[in-house]
Amino acid sequence: LQQKLIHANKMTSLGTLVSGVAHEINNPNNFIMFNSSLLVDFWSDIFDHLDDKTPGQSIGNMTLAEFRSDIEELMHGIINGSERIKNIVQDLKGFAKTESSGYSERLNIENTLRTSVRILEHQISKTTGNFIMDIAPGLPDVNGNEQKLEQVFINILMNALEAVASGDSLVEVKCYPSAGKVVVDFTDKGVGIPSDHLDRITEPFFTTRQNCGGTGLGLSIAYAIIKEHKGVIDISSTPGEGTCVRIQLPGCE
Ligand code: ADP
Ligand code: MG
C-alpha cells in the first residue's frame, strides 16, 4: 500500500510531463545547433584555405567546389532539422504552460479575445490593413481557463495571418451570442484550404508550412482545448477565397 501511495504522489500532470520532455529535448538540440553552426564556419575556413593554396584542385573525382557545395547542403539539412525541433519544442512548451492551471474560472470572452489580439498586435498590423473585430453586446460568460482559450485564439489568428500573407486581405473576428452559447468566427480572405487537407489539418504535426517554421501543432492544440471546454470547432474553407474557423462555447447560466 505504501508503495502505491508513493507512486500516486509522484504522478505528474500531462503539462509537467510535456514540459519536462520539451526541456530534455531542447538541451541536446541546442548543442546540435551550436556545434553545427561552428562546423559550418570551420568547413568554410578549410575550403577557403585549400582554395588559396592550390586553386582548382579536386578530391577524389569531385572538384573542391562540388565537394564544398555537397558539405554545405548536408550541414544545412542538419540545421534545418534542428530548427524544426526547436519550433516543435516551443509549441509544446506553450501547450504545457496552459496545462498546469485548472479551469473553472468564469470568463468574459470579450476580454480574452481582446488580450489575444493585443498579444498579436504587431503581427496583425504588419500583415493586414484590413483587420476587423466585431463583438456583439450581451455575451454570456463562459466557464473555462483564460490562458488556454488565449492560446486557442492566438493559434487560430496566427493561421489566418499566415494565410493572407500580406496586403489588405480581410481578417475578421466576430463574436456573438446564440442560443445560450458564445460563437466566435475567425474569417480570413487568404489562400484557403484544399478539400483533401480539410480533414487532416487538426492532426498533430500536419502542416503545409514546413519551410517557414510550421509544426502542425497549432490546430490540434486548439481542438484539444476547445473539447475540454465542451465546445466545438468547425472549419470551412474555399481554396483561393478564404477560411472561416467557428468556435462555439457553452455559456454560463
Ligand atoms: P501550422 O500552422 O504549424 O502549420 P496548424 O495546426 O496551425 O499548424 O495548421 C495546420 C495546417 O492547416 C496549416 O499548415 C495550413 O495548411 C492549414 N491552415 C490552418 N489554418 C488555415 C487558414 N486560416 N488558411 C489556410 N490554411 C490554414
Ligand atoms: Mg498554426
Short mmCIF file of C-alpha atoms and ligand atoms in Angstrom, two decimals:
data_model
loop_
_atom_site.label_atom_id
_atom_site.label_comp_id
_atom_site.label_asym_id
_atom_site.label_seq_id
_atom_site.Cartn_x
_atom_site.Cartn_y
_atom_site.Cartn_z
CA LEU A 1 0.00 0.00 0.00
CA GLN A 2 2.79 2.34 0.90
CA GLN A 3 4.49 1.84 -2.44
CA LYS A 4 1.25 2.58 -4.22
CA LEU A 5 0.84 5.81 -2.31
CA ILE A 6 4.32 6.97 -3.18
CA HIS A 7 3.66 6.18 -6.80
CA ALA A 8 0.45 8.17 -6.75
CA ASN A 9 2.22 11.15 -5.24
CA LYS A 10 4.80 11.12 -7.97
CA MET A 11 2.28 11.07 -10.77
CA THR A 12 2.66 14.23 -12.76
CA SER A 13 0.19 16.16 -14.80
CA LEU A 14 0.39 15.96 -18.57
CA GLY A 15 1.61 19.55 -18.59
CA THR A 16 4.55 18.78 -16.31
CA LEU A 17 5.42 15.72 -18.35
CA VAL A 18 5.31 17.58 -21.67
CA SER A 19 7.28 20.46 -20.26
CA GLY A 20 9.93 18.07 -18.91
CA VAL A 21 10.22 16.25 -22.23
CA ALA A 22 10.43 19.56 -24.09
CA HIS A 23 13.22 20.71 -21.79
CA GLU A 24 15.17 17.46 -22.19
CA ILE A 25 14.91 17.67 -25.98
CA ASN A 26 15.83 21.33 -26.01
CA ASN A 27 19.19 20.88 -24.30
CA PRO A 28 20.77 18.38 -26.71
CA ASN A 29 19.13 20.22 -29.60
CA ASN A 30 20.88 23.41 -28.57
CA PHE A 31 24.18 21.51 -28.70
CA ILE A 32 23.36 20.30 -32.19
CA MET A 33 22.52 23.82 -33.35
CA PHE A 34 25.54 25.41 -31.76
CA ASN A 35 28.01 22.76 -32.93
CA SER A 36 26.58 22.71 -36.46
CA SER A 37 26.97 26.43 -36.82
CA LEU A 38 30.59 26.14 -35.64
CA LEU A 39 31.15 23.33 -38.12
CA VAL A 40 29.75 25.42 -40.97
CA ASP A 41 32.29 28.16 -40.20
CA PHE A 42 35.02 25.62 -39.72
CA TRP A 43 34.44 23.91 -43.06
CA SER A 44 34.20 27.23 -44.79
CA ASP A 45 37.64 28.20 -43.42
CA ILE A 46 39.12 24.88 -44.53
CA PHE A 47 37.78 25.26 -48.06
CA ASP A 48 38.96 28.87 -48.32
CA HIS A 49 42.37 27.74 -47.19
CA LEU A 50 42.55 24.82 -49.66
CA ASP A 51 41.35 27.04 -52.47
CA ASP A 52 44.04 29.62 -51.73
CA LYS A 53 46.77 27.02 -51.55
CA THR A 54 46.01 25.03 -54.69
CA PRO A 55 43.24 26.62 -56.74
CA GLY A 56 41.13 24.28 -58.88
CA GLN A 57 42.14 21.09 -57.10
CA SER A 58 39.87 18.07 -56.68
CA ILE A 59 39.19 15.49 -54.01
CA GLY A 60 38.70 12.02 -55.50
CA ASN A 61 36.57 12.52 -58.59
CA MET A 62 34.97 15.74 -57.36
CA THR A 63 36.23 19.26 -57.71
CA LEU A 64 36.79 21.16 -54.49
CA ALA A 65 33.82 23.41 -55.33
CA GLU A 66 31.48 20.42 -55.77
CA PHE A 67 32.69 18.89 -52.54
CA ARG A 68 32.17 22.18 -50.75
CA SER A 69 28.63 22.57 -52.01
CA ASP A 70 27.75 18.98 -51.00
CA ILE A 71 29.05 19.55 -47.49
CA GLU A 72 27.18 22.84 -47.21
CA GLU A 73 23.96 21.12 -48.27
CA LEU A 74 24.39 18.41 -45.65
CA MET A 75 25.11 20.98 -42.95
CA HIS A 76 22.00 22.93 -43.88
CA GLY A 77 19.99 19.74 -43.64
CA ILE A 78 21.18 19.32 -40.06
CA ILE A 79 20.50 22.94 -39.15
CA ASN A 80 17.02 22.93 -40.72
CA GLY A 81 16.09 19.73 -38.90
CA SER A 82 17.33 21.20 -35.69
CA GLU A 83 15.33 24.37 -36.22
CA ARG A 84 12.23 22.27 -36.76
CA ILE A 85 12.83 20.53 -33.43
CA LYS A 86 13.26 23.92 -31.79
CA ASN A 87 9.86 25.11 -33.14
CA ILE A 88 8.10 21.94 -32.02
CA VAL A 89 9.61 22.23 -28.54
CA GLN A 90 8.47 25.85 -28.38
CA ASP A 91 4.88 24.91 -29.28
CA LEU A 92 4.89 22.05 -26.76
CA LYS A 93 6.07 24.45 -24.07
CA GLY A 94 3.21 26.80 -24.90
CA PHE A 95 0.82 23.88 -24.53
CA ALA A 96 2.43 22.68 -21.28
CA LYS A 97 2.21 26.16 -19.78
CA THR A 98 -1.56 26.20 -20.18
CA GLU A 99 -1.93 22.59 -19.00
CA SER A 100 -0.88 23.21 -15.41
CA SER A 101 -3.68 25.60 -14.47
CA GLY A 102 -7.16 24.47 -13.54
CA TYR A 103 -10.12 25.73 -15.44
CA SER A 104 -13.33 26.73 -13.97
CA GLU A 105 -12.99 30.47 -13.92
CA ARG A 106 -15.98 32.43 -15.04
CA LEU A 107 -14.77 34.37 -18.06
CA ASN A 108 -15.83 37.13 -20.31
CA ILE A 109 -14.76 36.00 -23.78
CA GLU A 110 -14.59 39.59 -24.97
CA ASN A 111 -11.67 40.22 -22.59
CA THR A 112 -9.95 37.00 -23.63
CA LEU A 113 -10.31 37.91 -27.32
CA ARG A 114 -9.02 41.44 -26.75
CA THR A 115 -5.98 40.14 -24.86
CA SER A 116 -5.18 37.66 -27.63
CA VAL A 117 -5.45 40.36 -30.28
CA ARG A 118 -3.26 42.67 -28.20
CA ILE A 119 -0.58 39.97 -27.96
CA LEU A 120 -0.58 39.68 -31.78
CA GLU A 121 -1.00 43.43 -32.39
CA HIS A 122 2.38 43.77 -34.05
CA GLN A 123 1.94 40.83 -36.44
CA ILE A 124 -1.59 41.97 -37.28
CA SER A 125 -0.60 45.49 -38.24
CA LYS A 126 2.40 44.16 -40.16
CA THR A 127 0.22 41.71 -42.13
CA THR A 128 -3.02 43.42 -42.99
CA GLY A 129 -4.52 46.87 -43.05
CA ASN A 130 -7.93 45.25 -43.00
CA PHE A 131 -8.40 43.73 -39.55
CA ILE A 132 -11.89 43.91 -38.11
CA MET A 133 -13.04 43.00 -34.62
CA ASP A 134 -16.76 42.92 -34.06
CA ILE A 135 -18.05 41.92 -30.64
CA ALA A 136 -21.79 41.93 -30.04
CA PRO A 137 -23.23 43.02 -26.70
CA GLY A 138 -24.94 40.60 -24.33
CA LEU A 139 -22.42 37.75 -24.42
CA PRO A 140 -22.99 35.21 -21.66
CA ASP A 141 -19.94 34.37 -19.51
CA VAL A 142 -18.10 31.14 -20.21
CA ASN A 143 -16.64 28.63 -17.78
CA GLY A 144 -13.06 27.93 -18.60
CA ASN A 145 -9.39 28.66 -18.47
CA GLU A 146 -8.41 32.07 -19.75
CA GLN A 147 -4.82 31.14 -20.62
CA LYS A 148 -5.87 28.10 -22.60
CA LEU A 149 -8.51 29.99 -24.55
CA GLU A 150 -5.99 32.74 -25.31
CA GLN A 151 -3.72 30.04 -26.72
CA VAL A 152 -6.57 28.83 -28.95
CA PHE A 153 -7.41 32.31 -30.25
CA ILE A 154 -3.73 33.08 -30.86
CA ASN A 155 -3.15 29.82 -32.76
CA ILE A 156 -6.16 30.46 -34.99
CA LEU A 157 -5.34 34.11 -35.60
CA MET A 158 -1.75 33.24 -36.48
CA ASN A 159 -3.01 30.79 -39.10
CA ALA A 160 -5.29 33.47 -40.55
CA LEU A 161 -2.40 35.94 -40.71
CA GLU A 162 -0.16 33.35 -42.36
CA ALA A 163 -2.95 32.61 -44.87
CA VAL A 164 -3.38 36.22 -46.00
CA ALA A 165 0.41 36.67 -46.05
CA SER A 166 0.34 40.41 -46.66
CA GLY A 167 -1.57 43.23 -48.24
CA ASP A 168 -5.05 44.28 -47.38
CA SER A 169 -6.84 40.95 -47.26
CA LEU A 170 -9.54 40.79 -44.66
CA VAL A 171 -9.03 39.14 -41.29
CA GLU A 172 -12.12 39.37 -39.12
CA VAL A 173 -13.02 38.29 -35.60
CA LYS A 174 -16.73 38.24 -34.92
CA CYS A 175 -18.21 37.24 -31.58
CA TYR A 176 -21.90 36.97 -30.73
CA PRO A 177 -24.32 35.10 -28.50
CA SER A 178 -26.52 32.38 -29.96
CA ALA A 179 -28.97 30.17 -28.06
CA GLY A 180 -27.06 30.37 -24.77
CA LYS A 181 -23.73 29.84 -26.48
CA VAL A 182 -20.87 32.17 -27.36
CA VAL A 183 -19.86 31.95 -31.00
CA VAL A 184 -16.54 33.26 -32.32
CA ASP A 185 -15.92 33.37 -36.08
CA PHE A 186 -12.39 33.91 -37.35
CA THR A 187 -12.65 34.72 -41.04
CA ASP A 188 -9.81 35.37 -43.44
CA LYS A 189 -9.73 36.09 -47.15
CA GLY A 190 -6.48 34.16 -47.51
CA VAL A 191 -5.26 31.19 -49.54
CA GLY A 192 -7.90 28.78 -48.24
CA ILE A 193 -7.54 25.05 -47.62
CA PRO A 194 -7.75 22.36 -50.33
CA SER A 195 -10.65 19.98 -49.60
CA ASP A 196 -8.36 16.96 -49.27
CA HIS A 197 -6.49 18.76 -46.48
CA LEU A 198 -9.58 19.83 -44.54
CA ASP A 199 -9.98 16.63 -42.53
CA ARG A 200 -6.25 16.39 -41.82
CA ILE A 201 -5.39 19.89 -40.60
CA THR A 202 -6.29 19.13 -37.00
CA GLU A 203 -3.98 16.11 -36.88
CA PRO A 204 -0.92 16.75 -34.74
CA PHE A 205 2.08 17.57 -36.97
CA PHE A 206 0.08 18.03 -40.17
CA THR A 207 1.47 21.18 -41.73
CA THR A 208 1.92 22.74 -45.16
CA ARG A 209 4.29 25.28 -43.67
CA GLN A 210 7.26 23.03 -43.04
CA ASN A 211 9.56 25.50 -44.73
CA CYS A 212 8.56 28.51 -42.69
CA GLY A 213 8.64 27.09 -39.20
CA GLY A 214 5.23 25.35 -39.15
CA THR A 215 4.91 22.49 -36.69
CA GLY A 216 1.34 21.37 -37.31
CA LEU A 217 0.55 21.62 -33.60
CA GLY A 218 -1.50 24.84 -33.54
CA LEU A 219 -4.89 23.46 -34.56
CA SER A 220 -4.55 20.15 -32.73
CA ILE A 221 -3.85 22.04 -29.51
CA ALA A 222 -6.81 24.33 -30.23
CA TYR A 223 -9.06 21.31 -30.78
CA ALA A 224 -7.97 19.63 -27.57
CA ILE A 225 -8.55 22.80 -25.53
CA ILE A 226 -11.98 23.53 -27.03
CA LYS A 227 -13.01 19.93 -26.43
CA GLU A 228 -12.01 20.29 -22.76
CA HIS A 229 -14.30 23.32 -22.63
CA LYS A 230 -17.15 21.22 -24.06
CA GLY A 231 -17.16 23.43 -27.12
CA VAL A 232 -16.99 22.81 -30.86
CA ILE A 233 -14.72 23.99 -33.67
CA ASP A 234 -15.89 23.96 -37.29
CA ILE A 235 -13.66 24.89 -40.17
CA SER A 236 -14.95 25.76 -43.61
CA SER A 237 -12.79 26.92 -46.46
CA THR A 238 -12.72 27.63 -50.17
CA PRO A 239 -9.31 27.42 -51.82
CA GLY A 240 -8.33 30.79 -53.24
CA GLU A 241 -11.10 32.57 -51.33
CA GLY A 242 -10.56 32.10 -47.64
CA THR A 243 -11.32 30.29 -44.45
CA CYS A 244 -13.70 30.53 -41.52
CA VAL A 245 -12.96 28.89 -38.19
CA ARG A 246 -16.03 28.89 -35.92
CA ILE A 247 -15.77 28.20 -32.22
CA GLN A 248 -18.84 27.64 -30.07
CA LEU A 249 -18.58 27.56 -26.31
CA PRO A 250 -21.38 26.84 -23.87
CA GLY A 251 -22.38 29.94 -21.90
CA CYS A 252 -22.93 30.01 -18.12
CA GLU A 253 -26.44 30.24 -16.76
P1 ADP B 1 0.96 25.12 -38.61
O1 ADP B 1 0.37 26.48 -38.59
O2 ADP B 1 2.17 24.99 -37.73
O3 ADP B 1 1.19 24.57 -39.99
P2 ADP B 1 -1.64 24.33 -37.63
O4 ADP B 1 -2.09 23.14 -36.88
O5 ADP B 1 -1.87 25.66 -37.02
O6 ADP B 1 -0.10 24.10 -37.94
O7 ADP B 1 -2.31 24.30 -39.07
C1 ADP B 1 -2.19 23.14 -39.88
C2 ADP B 1 -2.36 23.46 -41.35
O8 ADP B 1 -3.70 23.87 -41.61
C3 ADP B 1 -1.50 24.60 -41.87
O9 ADP B 1 -0.21 24.16 -42.22
C4 ADP B 1 -2.31 25.06 -43.08
O10 ADP B 1 -2.05 24.23 -44.19
C5 ADP B 1 -3.74 24.81 -42.67
N1 ADP B 1 -4.44 26.02 -42.20
C6 ADP B 1 -4.82 26.29 -40.92
N2 ADP B 1 -5.48 27.46 -40.84
C7 ADP B 1 -5.52 27.96 -42.08
C8 ADP B 1 -6.09 29.16 -42.67
N3 ADP B 1 -6.73 30.08 -41.94
N4 ADP B 1 -5.95 29.31 -44.02
C9 ADP B 1 -5.32 28.38 -44.78
N5 ADP B 1 -4.77 27.25 -44.29
C10 ADP B 1 -4.87 27.03 -42.96
MG MG B 2 -0.53 27.36 -36.98
#
